[in-house]
mmCIF file of C-alpha atoms and ligand atoms in Angstrom:
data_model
loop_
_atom_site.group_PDB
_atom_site.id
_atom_site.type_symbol
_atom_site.label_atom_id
_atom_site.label_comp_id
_atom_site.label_asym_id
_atom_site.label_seq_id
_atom_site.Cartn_x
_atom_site.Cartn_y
_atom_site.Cartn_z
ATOM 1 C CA UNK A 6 0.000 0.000 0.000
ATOM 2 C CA UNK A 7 1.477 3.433 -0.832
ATOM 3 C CA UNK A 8 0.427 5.926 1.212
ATOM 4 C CA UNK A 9 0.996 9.720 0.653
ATOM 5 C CA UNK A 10 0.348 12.602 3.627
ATOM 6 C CA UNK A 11 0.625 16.315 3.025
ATOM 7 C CA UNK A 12 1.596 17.299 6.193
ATOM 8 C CA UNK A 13 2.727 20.480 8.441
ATOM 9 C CA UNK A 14 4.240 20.665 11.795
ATOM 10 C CA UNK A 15 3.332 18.983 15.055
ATOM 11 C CA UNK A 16 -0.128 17.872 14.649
ATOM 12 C CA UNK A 17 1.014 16.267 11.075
ATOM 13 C CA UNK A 18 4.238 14.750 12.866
ATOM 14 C CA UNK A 19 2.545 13.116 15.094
ATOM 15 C CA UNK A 20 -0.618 11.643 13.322
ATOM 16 C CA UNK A 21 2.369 10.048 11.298
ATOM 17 C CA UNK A 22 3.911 8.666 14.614
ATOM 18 C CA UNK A 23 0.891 6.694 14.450
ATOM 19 C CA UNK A 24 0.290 6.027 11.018
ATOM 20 C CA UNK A 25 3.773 4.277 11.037
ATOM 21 C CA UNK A 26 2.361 1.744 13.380
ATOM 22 C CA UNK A 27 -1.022 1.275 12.034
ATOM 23 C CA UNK A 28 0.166 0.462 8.467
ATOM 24 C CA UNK A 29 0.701 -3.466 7.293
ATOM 25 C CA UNK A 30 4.736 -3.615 7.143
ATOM 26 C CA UNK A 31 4.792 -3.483 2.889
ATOM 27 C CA UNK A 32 2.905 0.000 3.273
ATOM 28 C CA UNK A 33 5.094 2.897 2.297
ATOM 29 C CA UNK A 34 4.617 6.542 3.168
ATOM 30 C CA UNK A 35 5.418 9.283 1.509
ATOM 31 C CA UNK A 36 4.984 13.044 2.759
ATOM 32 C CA UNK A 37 4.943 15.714 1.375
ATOM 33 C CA UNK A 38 6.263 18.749 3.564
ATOM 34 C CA UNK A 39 5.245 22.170 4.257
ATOM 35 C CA UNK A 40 7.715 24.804 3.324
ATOM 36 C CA UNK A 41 5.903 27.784 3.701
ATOM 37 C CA UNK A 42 7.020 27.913 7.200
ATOM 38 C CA UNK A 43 10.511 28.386 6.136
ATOM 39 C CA UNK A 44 12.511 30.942 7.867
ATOM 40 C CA UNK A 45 16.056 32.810 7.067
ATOM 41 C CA UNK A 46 17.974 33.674 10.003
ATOM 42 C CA UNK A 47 21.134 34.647 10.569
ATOM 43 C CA UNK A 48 22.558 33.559 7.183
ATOM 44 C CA UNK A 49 20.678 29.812 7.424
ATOM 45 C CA UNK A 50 17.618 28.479 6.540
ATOM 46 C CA UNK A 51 15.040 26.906 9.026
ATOM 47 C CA UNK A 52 12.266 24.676 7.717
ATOM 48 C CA UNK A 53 10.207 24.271 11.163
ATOM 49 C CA UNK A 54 7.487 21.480 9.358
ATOM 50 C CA UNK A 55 10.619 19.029 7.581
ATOM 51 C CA UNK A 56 12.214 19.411 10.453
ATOM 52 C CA UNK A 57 9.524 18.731 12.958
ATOM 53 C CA UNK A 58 7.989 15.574 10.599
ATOM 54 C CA UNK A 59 12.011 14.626 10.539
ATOM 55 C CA UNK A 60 12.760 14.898 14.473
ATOM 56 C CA UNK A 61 9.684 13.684 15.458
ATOM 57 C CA UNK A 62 9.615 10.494 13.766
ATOM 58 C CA UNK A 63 13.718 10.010 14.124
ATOM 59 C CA UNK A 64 13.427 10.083 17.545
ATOM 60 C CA UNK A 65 14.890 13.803 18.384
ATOM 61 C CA UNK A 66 11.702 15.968 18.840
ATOM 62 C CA UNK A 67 11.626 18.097 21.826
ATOM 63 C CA UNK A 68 8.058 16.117 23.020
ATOM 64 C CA UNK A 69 6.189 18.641 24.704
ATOM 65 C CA UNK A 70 7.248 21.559 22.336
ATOM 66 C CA UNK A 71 6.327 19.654 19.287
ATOM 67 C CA UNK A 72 9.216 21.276 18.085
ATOM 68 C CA UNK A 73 13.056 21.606 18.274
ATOM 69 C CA UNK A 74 15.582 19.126 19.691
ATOM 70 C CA UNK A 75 15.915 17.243 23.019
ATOM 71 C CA UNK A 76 18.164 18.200 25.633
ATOM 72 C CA UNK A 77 18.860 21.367 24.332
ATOM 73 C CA UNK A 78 20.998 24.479 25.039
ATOM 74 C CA UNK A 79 20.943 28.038 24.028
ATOM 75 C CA UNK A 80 24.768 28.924 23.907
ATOM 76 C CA UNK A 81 24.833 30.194 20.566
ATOM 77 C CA UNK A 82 21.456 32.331 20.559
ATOM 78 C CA UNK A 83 22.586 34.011 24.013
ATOM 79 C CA UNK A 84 26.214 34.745 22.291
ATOM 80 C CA UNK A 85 24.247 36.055 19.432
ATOM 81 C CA UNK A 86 22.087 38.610 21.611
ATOM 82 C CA UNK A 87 25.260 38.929 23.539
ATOM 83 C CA UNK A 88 26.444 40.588 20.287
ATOM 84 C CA UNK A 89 22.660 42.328 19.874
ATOM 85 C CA UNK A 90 21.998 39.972 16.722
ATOM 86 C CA UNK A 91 17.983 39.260 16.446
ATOM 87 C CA UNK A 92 15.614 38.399 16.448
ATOM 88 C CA UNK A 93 15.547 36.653 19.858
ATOM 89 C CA UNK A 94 11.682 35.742 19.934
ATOM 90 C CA UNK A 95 12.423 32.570 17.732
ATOM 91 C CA UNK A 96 14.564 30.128 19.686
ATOM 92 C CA UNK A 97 16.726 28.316 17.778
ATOM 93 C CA UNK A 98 19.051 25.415 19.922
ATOM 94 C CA UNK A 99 22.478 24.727 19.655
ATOM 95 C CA UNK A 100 21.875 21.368 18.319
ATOM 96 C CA UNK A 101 19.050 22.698 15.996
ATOM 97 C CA UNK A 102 21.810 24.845 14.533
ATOM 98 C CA UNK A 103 23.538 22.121 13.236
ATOM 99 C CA UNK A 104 20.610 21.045 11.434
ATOM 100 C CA UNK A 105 20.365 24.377 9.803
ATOM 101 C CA UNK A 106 24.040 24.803 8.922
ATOM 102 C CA UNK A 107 24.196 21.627 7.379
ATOM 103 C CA UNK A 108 21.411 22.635 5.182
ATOM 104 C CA UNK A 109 22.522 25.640 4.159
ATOM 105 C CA UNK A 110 25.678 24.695 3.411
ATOM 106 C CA UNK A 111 24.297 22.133 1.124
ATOM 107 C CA UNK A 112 22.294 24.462 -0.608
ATOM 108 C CA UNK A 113 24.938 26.694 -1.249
ATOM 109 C CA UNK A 114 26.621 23.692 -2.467
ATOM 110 C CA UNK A 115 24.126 23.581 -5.010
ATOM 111 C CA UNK A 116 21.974 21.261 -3.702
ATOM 112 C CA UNK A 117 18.102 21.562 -3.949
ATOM 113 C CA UNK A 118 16.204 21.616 -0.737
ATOM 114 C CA UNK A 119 14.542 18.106 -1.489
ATOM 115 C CA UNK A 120 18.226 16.481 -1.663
ATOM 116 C CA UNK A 121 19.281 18.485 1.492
ATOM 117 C CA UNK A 122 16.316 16.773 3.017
ATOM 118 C CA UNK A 123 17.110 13.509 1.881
ATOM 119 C CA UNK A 124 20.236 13.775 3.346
ATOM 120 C CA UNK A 125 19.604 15.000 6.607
ATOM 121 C CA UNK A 126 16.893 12.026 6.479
ATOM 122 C CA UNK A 127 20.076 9.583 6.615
ATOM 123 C CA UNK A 128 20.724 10.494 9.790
ATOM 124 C CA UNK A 129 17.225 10.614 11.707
ATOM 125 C CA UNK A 130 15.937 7.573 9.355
ATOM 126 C CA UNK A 131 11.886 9.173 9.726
ATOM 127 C CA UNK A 132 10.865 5.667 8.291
ATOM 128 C CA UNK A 133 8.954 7.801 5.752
ATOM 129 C CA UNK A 134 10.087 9.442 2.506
ATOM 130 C CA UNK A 135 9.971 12.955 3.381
ATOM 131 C CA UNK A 136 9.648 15.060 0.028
ATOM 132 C CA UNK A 137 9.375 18.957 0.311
ATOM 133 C CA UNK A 138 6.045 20.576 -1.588
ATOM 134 C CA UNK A 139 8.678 22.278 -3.807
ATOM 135 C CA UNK A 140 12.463 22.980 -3.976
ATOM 136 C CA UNK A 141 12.088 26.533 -4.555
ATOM 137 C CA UNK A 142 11.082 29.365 -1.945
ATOM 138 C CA UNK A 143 7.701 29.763 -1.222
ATOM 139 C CA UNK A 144 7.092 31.463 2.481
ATOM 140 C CA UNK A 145 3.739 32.612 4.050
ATOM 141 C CA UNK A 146 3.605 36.180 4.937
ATOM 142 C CA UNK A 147 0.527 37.523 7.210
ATOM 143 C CA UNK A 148 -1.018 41.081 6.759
ATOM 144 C CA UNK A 149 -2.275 42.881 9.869
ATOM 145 C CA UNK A 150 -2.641 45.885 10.944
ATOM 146 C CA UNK A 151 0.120 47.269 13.735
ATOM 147 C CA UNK A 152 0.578 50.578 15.213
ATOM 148 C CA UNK A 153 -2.586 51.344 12.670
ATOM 149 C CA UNK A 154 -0.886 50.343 9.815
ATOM 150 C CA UNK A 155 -1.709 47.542 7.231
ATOM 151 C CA UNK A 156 1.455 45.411 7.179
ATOM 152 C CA UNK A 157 2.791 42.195 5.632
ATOM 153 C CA UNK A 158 4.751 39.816 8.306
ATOM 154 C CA UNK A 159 6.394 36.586 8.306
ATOM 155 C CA UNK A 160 4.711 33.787 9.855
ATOM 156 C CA UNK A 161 6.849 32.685 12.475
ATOM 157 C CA UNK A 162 7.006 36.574 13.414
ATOM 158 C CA UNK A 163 2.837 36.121 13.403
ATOM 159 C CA UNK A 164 2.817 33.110 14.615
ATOM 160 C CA UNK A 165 6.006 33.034 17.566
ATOM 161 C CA UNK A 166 6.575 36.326 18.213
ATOM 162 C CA UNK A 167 3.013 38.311 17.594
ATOM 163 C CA UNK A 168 1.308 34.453 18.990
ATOM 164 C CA UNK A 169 -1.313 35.042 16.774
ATOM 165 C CA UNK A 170 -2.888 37.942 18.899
ATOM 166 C CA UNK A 171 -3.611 40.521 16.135
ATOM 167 C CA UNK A 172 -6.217 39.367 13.075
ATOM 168 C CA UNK A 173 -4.836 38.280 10.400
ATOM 169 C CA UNK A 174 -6.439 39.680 7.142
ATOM 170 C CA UNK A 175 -4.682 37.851 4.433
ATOM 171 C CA UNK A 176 -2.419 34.813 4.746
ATOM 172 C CA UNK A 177 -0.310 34.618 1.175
ATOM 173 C CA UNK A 178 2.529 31.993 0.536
ATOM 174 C CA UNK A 179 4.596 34.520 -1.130
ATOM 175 C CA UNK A 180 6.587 32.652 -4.486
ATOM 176 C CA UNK A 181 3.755 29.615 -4.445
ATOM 177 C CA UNK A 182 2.542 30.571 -7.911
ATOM 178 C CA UNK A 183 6.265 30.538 -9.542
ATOM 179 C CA UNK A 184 7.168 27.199 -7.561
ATOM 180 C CA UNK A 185 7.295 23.801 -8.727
ATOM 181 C CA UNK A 186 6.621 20.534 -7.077
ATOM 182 C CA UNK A 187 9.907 19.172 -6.306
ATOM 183 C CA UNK A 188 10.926 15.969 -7.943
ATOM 184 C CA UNK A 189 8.826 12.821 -6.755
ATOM 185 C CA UNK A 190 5.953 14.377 -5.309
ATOM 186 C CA UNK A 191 4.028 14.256 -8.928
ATOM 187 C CA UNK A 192 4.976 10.916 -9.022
ATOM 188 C CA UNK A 193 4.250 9.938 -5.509
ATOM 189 C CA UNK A 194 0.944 11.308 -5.867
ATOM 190 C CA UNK A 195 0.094 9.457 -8.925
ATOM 191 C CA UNK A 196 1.468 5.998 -7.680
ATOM 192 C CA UNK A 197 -0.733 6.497 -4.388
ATOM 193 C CA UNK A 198 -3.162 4.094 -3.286
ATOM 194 C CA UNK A 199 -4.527 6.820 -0.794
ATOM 195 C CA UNK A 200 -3.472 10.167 0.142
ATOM 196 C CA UNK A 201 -4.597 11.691 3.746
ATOM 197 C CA UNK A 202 -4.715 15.049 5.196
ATOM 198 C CA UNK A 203 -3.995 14.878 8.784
ATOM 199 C CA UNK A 204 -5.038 17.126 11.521
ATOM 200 C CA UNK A 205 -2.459 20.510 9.935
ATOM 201 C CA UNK A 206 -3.407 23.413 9.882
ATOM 202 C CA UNK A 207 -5.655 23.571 7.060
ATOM 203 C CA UNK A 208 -4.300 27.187 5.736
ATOM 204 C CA UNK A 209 -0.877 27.912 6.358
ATOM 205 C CA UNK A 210 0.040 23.820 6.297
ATOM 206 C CA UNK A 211 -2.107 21.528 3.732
ATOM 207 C CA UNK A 212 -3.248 25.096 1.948
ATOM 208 C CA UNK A 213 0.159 25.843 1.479
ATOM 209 C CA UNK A 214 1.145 22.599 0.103
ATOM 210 C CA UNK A 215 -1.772 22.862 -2.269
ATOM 211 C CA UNK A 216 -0.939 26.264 -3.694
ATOM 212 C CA UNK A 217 2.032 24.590 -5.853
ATOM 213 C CA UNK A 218 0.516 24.830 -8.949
ATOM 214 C CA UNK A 219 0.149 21.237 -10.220
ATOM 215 C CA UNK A 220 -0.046 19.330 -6.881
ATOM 216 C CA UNK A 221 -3.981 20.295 -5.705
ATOM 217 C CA UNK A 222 -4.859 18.716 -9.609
ATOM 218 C CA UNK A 223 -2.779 16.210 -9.347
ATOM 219 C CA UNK A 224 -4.978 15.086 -6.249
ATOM 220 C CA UNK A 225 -8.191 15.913 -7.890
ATOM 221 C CA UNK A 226 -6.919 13.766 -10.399
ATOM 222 C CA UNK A 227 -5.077 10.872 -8.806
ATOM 223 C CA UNK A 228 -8.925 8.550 -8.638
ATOM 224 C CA UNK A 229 -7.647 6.894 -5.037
ATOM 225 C CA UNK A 230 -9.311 8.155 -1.908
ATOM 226 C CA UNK A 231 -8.517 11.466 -0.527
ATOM 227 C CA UNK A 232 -9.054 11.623 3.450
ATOM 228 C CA UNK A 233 -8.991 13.943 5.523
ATOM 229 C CA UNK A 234 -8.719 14.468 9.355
ATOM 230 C CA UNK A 235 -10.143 17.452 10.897
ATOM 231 C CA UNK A 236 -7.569 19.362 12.935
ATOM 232 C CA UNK A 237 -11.119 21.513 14.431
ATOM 233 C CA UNK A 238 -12.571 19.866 17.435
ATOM 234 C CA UNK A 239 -15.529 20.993 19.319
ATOM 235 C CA UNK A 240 -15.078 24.213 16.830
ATOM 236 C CA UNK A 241 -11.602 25.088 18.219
ATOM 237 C CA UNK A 242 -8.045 23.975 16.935
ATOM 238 C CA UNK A 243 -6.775 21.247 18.458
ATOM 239 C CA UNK A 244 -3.514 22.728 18.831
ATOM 240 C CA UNK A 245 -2.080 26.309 17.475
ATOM 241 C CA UNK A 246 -3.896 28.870 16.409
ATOM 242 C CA UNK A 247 -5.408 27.741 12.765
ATOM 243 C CA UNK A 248 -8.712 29.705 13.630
ATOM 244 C CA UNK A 249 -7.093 32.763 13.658
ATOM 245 C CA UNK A 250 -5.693 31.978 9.924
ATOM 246 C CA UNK A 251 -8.955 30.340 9.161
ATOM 247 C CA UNK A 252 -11.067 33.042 9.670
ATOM 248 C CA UNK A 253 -8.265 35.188 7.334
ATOM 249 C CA UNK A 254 -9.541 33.316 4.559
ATOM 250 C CA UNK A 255 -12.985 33.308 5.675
ATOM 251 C CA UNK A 256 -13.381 30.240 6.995
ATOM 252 C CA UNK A 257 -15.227 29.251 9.978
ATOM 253 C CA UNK A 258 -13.233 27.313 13.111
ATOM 254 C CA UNK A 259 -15.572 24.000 12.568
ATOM 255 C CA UNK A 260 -14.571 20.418 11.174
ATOM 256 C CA UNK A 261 -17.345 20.644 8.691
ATOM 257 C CA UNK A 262 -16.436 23.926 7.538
ATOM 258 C CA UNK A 263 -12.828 22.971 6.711
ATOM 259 C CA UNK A 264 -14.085 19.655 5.031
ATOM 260 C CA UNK A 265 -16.347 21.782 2.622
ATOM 261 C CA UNK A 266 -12.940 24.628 2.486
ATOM 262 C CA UNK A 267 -11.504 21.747 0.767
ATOM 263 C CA UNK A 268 -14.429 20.827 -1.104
ATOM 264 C CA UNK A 269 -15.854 17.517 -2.166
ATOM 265 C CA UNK A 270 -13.749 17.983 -5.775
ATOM 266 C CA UNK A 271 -10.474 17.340 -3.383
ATOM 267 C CA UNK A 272 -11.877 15.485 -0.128
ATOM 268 C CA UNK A 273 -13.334 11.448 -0.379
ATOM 269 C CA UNK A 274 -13.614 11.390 3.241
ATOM 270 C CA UNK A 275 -13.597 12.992 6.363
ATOM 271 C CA UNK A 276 -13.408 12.070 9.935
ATOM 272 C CA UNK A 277 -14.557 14.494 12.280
ATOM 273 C CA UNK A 278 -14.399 13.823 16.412
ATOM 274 C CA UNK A 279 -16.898 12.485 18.385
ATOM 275 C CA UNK A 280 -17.966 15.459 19.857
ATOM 276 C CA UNK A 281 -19.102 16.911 16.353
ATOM 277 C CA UNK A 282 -21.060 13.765 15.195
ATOM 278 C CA UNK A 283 -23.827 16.514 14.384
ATOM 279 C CA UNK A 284 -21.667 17.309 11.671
ATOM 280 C CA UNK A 285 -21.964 14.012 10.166
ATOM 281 C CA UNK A 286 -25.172 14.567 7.602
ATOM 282 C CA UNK A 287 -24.108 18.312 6.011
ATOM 283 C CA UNK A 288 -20.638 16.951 5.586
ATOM 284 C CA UNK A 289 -22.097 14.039 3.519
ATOM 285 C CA UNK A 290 -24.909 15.939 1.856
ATOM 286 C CA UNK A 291 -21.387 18.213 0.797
ATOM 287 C CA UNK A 292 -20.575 14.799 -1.287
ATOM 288 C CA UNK A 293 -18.141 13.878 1.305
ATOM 289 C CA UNK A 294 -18.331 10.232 3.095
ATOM 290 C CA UNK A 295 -17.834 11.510 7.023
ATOM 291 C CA UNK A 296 -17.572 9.260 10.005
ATOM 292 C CA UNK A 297 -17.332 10.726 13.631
ATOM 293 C CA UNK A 298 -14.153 9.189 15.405
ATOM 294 C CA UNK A 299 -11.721 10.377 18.327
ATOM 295 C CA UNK A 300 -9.246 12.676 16.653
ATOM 296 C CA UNK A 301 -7.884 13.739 20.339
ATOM 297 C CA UNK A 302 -4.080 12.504 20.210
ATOM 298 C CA UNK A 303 -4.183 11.956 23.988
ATOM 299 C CA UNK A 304 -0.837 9.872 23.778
ATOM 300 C CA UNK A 305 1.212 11.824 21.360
ATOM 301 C CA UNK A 306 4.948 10.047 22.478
ATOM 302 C CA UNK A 307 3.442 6.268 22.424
ATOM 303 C CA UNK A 308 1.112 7.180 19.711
ATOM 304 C CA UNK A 309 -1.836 4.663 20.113
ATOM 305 C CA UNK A 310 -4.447 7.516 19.683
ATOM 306 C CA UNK A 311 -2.966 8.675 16.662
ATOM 307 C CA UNK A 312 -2.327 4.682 15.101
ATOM 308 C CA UNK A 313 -6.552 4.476 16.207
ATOM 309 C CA UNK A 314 -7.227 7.160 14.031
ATOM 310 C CA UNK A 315 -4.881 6.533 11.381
ATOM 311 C CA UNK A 316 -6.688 2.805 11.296
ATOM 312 C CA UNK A 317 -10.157 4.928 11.207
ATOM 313 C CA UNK A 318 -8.506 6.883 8.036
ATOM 314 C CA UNK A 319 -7.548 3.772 6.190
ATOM 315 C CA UNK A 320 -10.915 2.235 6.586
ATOM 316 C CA UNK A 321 -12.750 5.014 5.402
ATOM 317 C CA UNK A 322 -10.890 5.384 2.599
ATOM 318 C CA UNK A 323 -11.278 1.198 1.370
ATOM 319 C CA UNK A 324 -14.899 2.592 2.144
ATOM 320 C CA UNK A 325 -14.968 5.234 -0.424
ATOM 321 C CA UNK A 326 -12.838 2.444 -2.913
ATOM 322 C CA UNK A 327 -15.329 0.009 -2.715
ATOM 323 C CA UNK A 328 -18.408 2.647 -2.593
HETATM 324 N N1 FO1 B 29 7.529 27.963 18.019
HETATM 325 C C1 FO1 B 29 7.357 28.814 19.088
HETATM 326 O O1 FO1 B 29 6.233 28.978 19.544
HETATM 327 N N2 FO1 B 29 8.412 29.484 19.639
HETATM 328 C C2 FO1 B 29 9.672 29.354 19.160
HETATM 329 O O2 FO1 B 29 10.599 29.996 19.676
HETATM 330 C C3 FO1 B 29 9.892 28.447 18.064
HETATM 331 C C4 FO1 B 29 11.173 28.216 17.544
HETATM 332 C C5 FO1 B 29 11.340 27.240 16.553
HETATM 333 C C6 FO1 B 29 12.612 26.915 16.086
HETATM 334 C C7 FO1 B 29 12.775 25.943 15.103
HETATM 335 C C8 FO1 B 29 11.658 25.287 14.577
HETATM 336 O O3 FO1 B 29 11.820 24.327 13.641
HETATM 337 C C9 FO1 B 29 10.369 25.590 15.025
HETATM 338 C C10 FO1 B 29 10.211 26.584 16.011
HETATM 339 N N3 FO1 B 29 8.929 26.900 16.496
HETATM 340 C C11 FO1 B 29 8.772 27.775 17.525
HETATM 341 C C12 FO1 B 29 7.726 26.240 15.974
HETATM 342 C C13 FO1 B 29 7.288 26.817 14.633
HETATM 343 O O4 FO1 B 29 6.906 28.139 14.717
HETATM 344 C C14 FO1 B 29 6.139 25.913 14.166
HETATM 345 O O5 FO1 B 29 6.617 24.615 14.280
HETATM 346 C C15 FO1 B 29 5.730 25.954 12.721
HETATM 347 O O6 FO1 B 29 6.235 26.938 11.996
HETATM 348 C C16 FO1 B 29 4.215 25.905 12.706
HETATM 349 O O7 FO1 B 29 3.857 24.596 12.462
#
């Protein structure tokens, strides 16, 4: 069985944590990353979802964060405001640093970004094929308004250093038009037997991936089952802040308005938690098979919850095959 997962940060990483175990042993996954997220800082690039899917699953995820390394330190970044070098609301780890040297260095080798990744893969061994949406710079910029001006900011400055507290009136992954899916993910898609959404942020994640040009079709297009997983519970984000980037594009915080933000042309199926098995019948009527499941990864290290609901995703989607 080859499975493919467009996937963001935590709540991606670990729905995979439990995919891995819920799969028969010939299943392969493929996911495709999130770059939007991307970051340049102090001379080195920082891809927060690859490298979250990539320490999670390797075994080197700071657990409670979601994000980062283990057993961390912060010599470098207090050297570097030592020296009054910003910005210090993003904390980058000594032994995240390595991460992000090595990748740079690669790239300015000449390496694309989906090689890099490949490479940096050797090490943590994900036990997944983890592809980047596209080897060339896409990253999502947020307009609000500050000091009562309309202004464009990174994500990570929204997202870390703002934490989401102003609206956010547009949500753009700046260079997502001029990018191309980097090599494999075409194919991946193609060669899938299913391809899931897990609980990511719907915008700035799976959106993000989507707004390659060529990889939303490709899905449309692909004639397996398309699942999703709602990432909305009881009408508020599991985790993070999507409602806030949600509402930016005019989207209510609810499971079934998400599943019809994708729309029935992309989504076979949808699992929504138990709490909003109201949902079930407008989600369907939408031309979307739903079933009401727990989506609450209440074990995130072991991962049980998250196999459960990765089990729930597979059956629905041999539902919609044999439909
Ligand atoms: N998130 C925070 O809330 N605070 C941080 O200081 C922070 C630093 C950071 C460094 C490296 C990295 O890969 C991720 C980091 N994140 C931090 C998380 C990051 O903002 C999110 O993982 C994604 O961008 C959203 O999924």
């Amino acid at each position: 069985m080859r499975i493919v997962v467009l996937a963001g940060g935590i709540g991606g990483a670990r729905f995979l944590r439990g995919l891995k175990q819920a799969v028969p042993d010939d299943a392969t996954i493929t996911v495709i990353g999130n770059t939007g997220d991307d970051i340049h800082l102090f001379g080195l690039k920082v891809c927060p979802d690859l490298d979250t899917v990539m320490y999670t699953l390797g075994g080197g995820i700071n657990e409670e964060q979601g994000w980062g390394r283990t057993d961390e330190s912060f010599a470098v970044k207090e050297e570097l405001a030592a020296y009054g070098v910003g910005p210090e609301w993003f904390g980058l780890g000594d032994r995240d640093f390595a991460t992000h040297i090595v990748r740079t260095q690669m790239l300015a080798a000449g390496y694309p970004l989906s090689a890099v990744t490949q490479a940096l893969c050797k090490r943590w061994q994900p036990g997944v094929r983890l592809i980047p949406m596209s080897d060339d710079r896409v990253e999502t910029h947020v307009a609000v308004d500050l000091d009562g001006e309309r202004r464009a900011v990174h994500f990570q400055e929204y997202w870390v250093k703002l934490r989401a507290s102003v609206d956010a009136h547009a949500v753009v992954p700046v260079g997502a038009e001029q990018a191309k899916p980097a090599p494999g993910v075409l194919e991946a898609i193609a060669e899938a037997d299913v391809i899931l959404f897990p609980p990511s942020n719907p915008v700035v994640s799976v959106g993000t991936i989507l707004a390659v040009p060529g990889i939303r079709e490709a899905i449309a297009e692909a004639g397996v089952p398309v699942i999703g997983l709602s990432p909305i519970v009881g009408d508020a984000p599991v985790r993070g802040m999507a409602d806030k980037v949600l509402a930016a594009v005019g989207v209510e915080s609810s499971a079934a308005a998400v599943a019809e933000h994708y729309g029935s042309g992309l989504l076979d199926g949808w699992l929504v938690d138990t709490v909003d098995a109201d949902v079930v019948p407008r989600i369907e009527e939408a031309g979307i098979k739903c079933r009401a499941v727990p989506l609450m990864m209440t074990d995130p290290e072991e991962g049980t919850a998250a196999a459960e609901m990765a089990r729930a995703a597979l059956a629905l989607a041999e539902e919609v095959r044999t439909a």
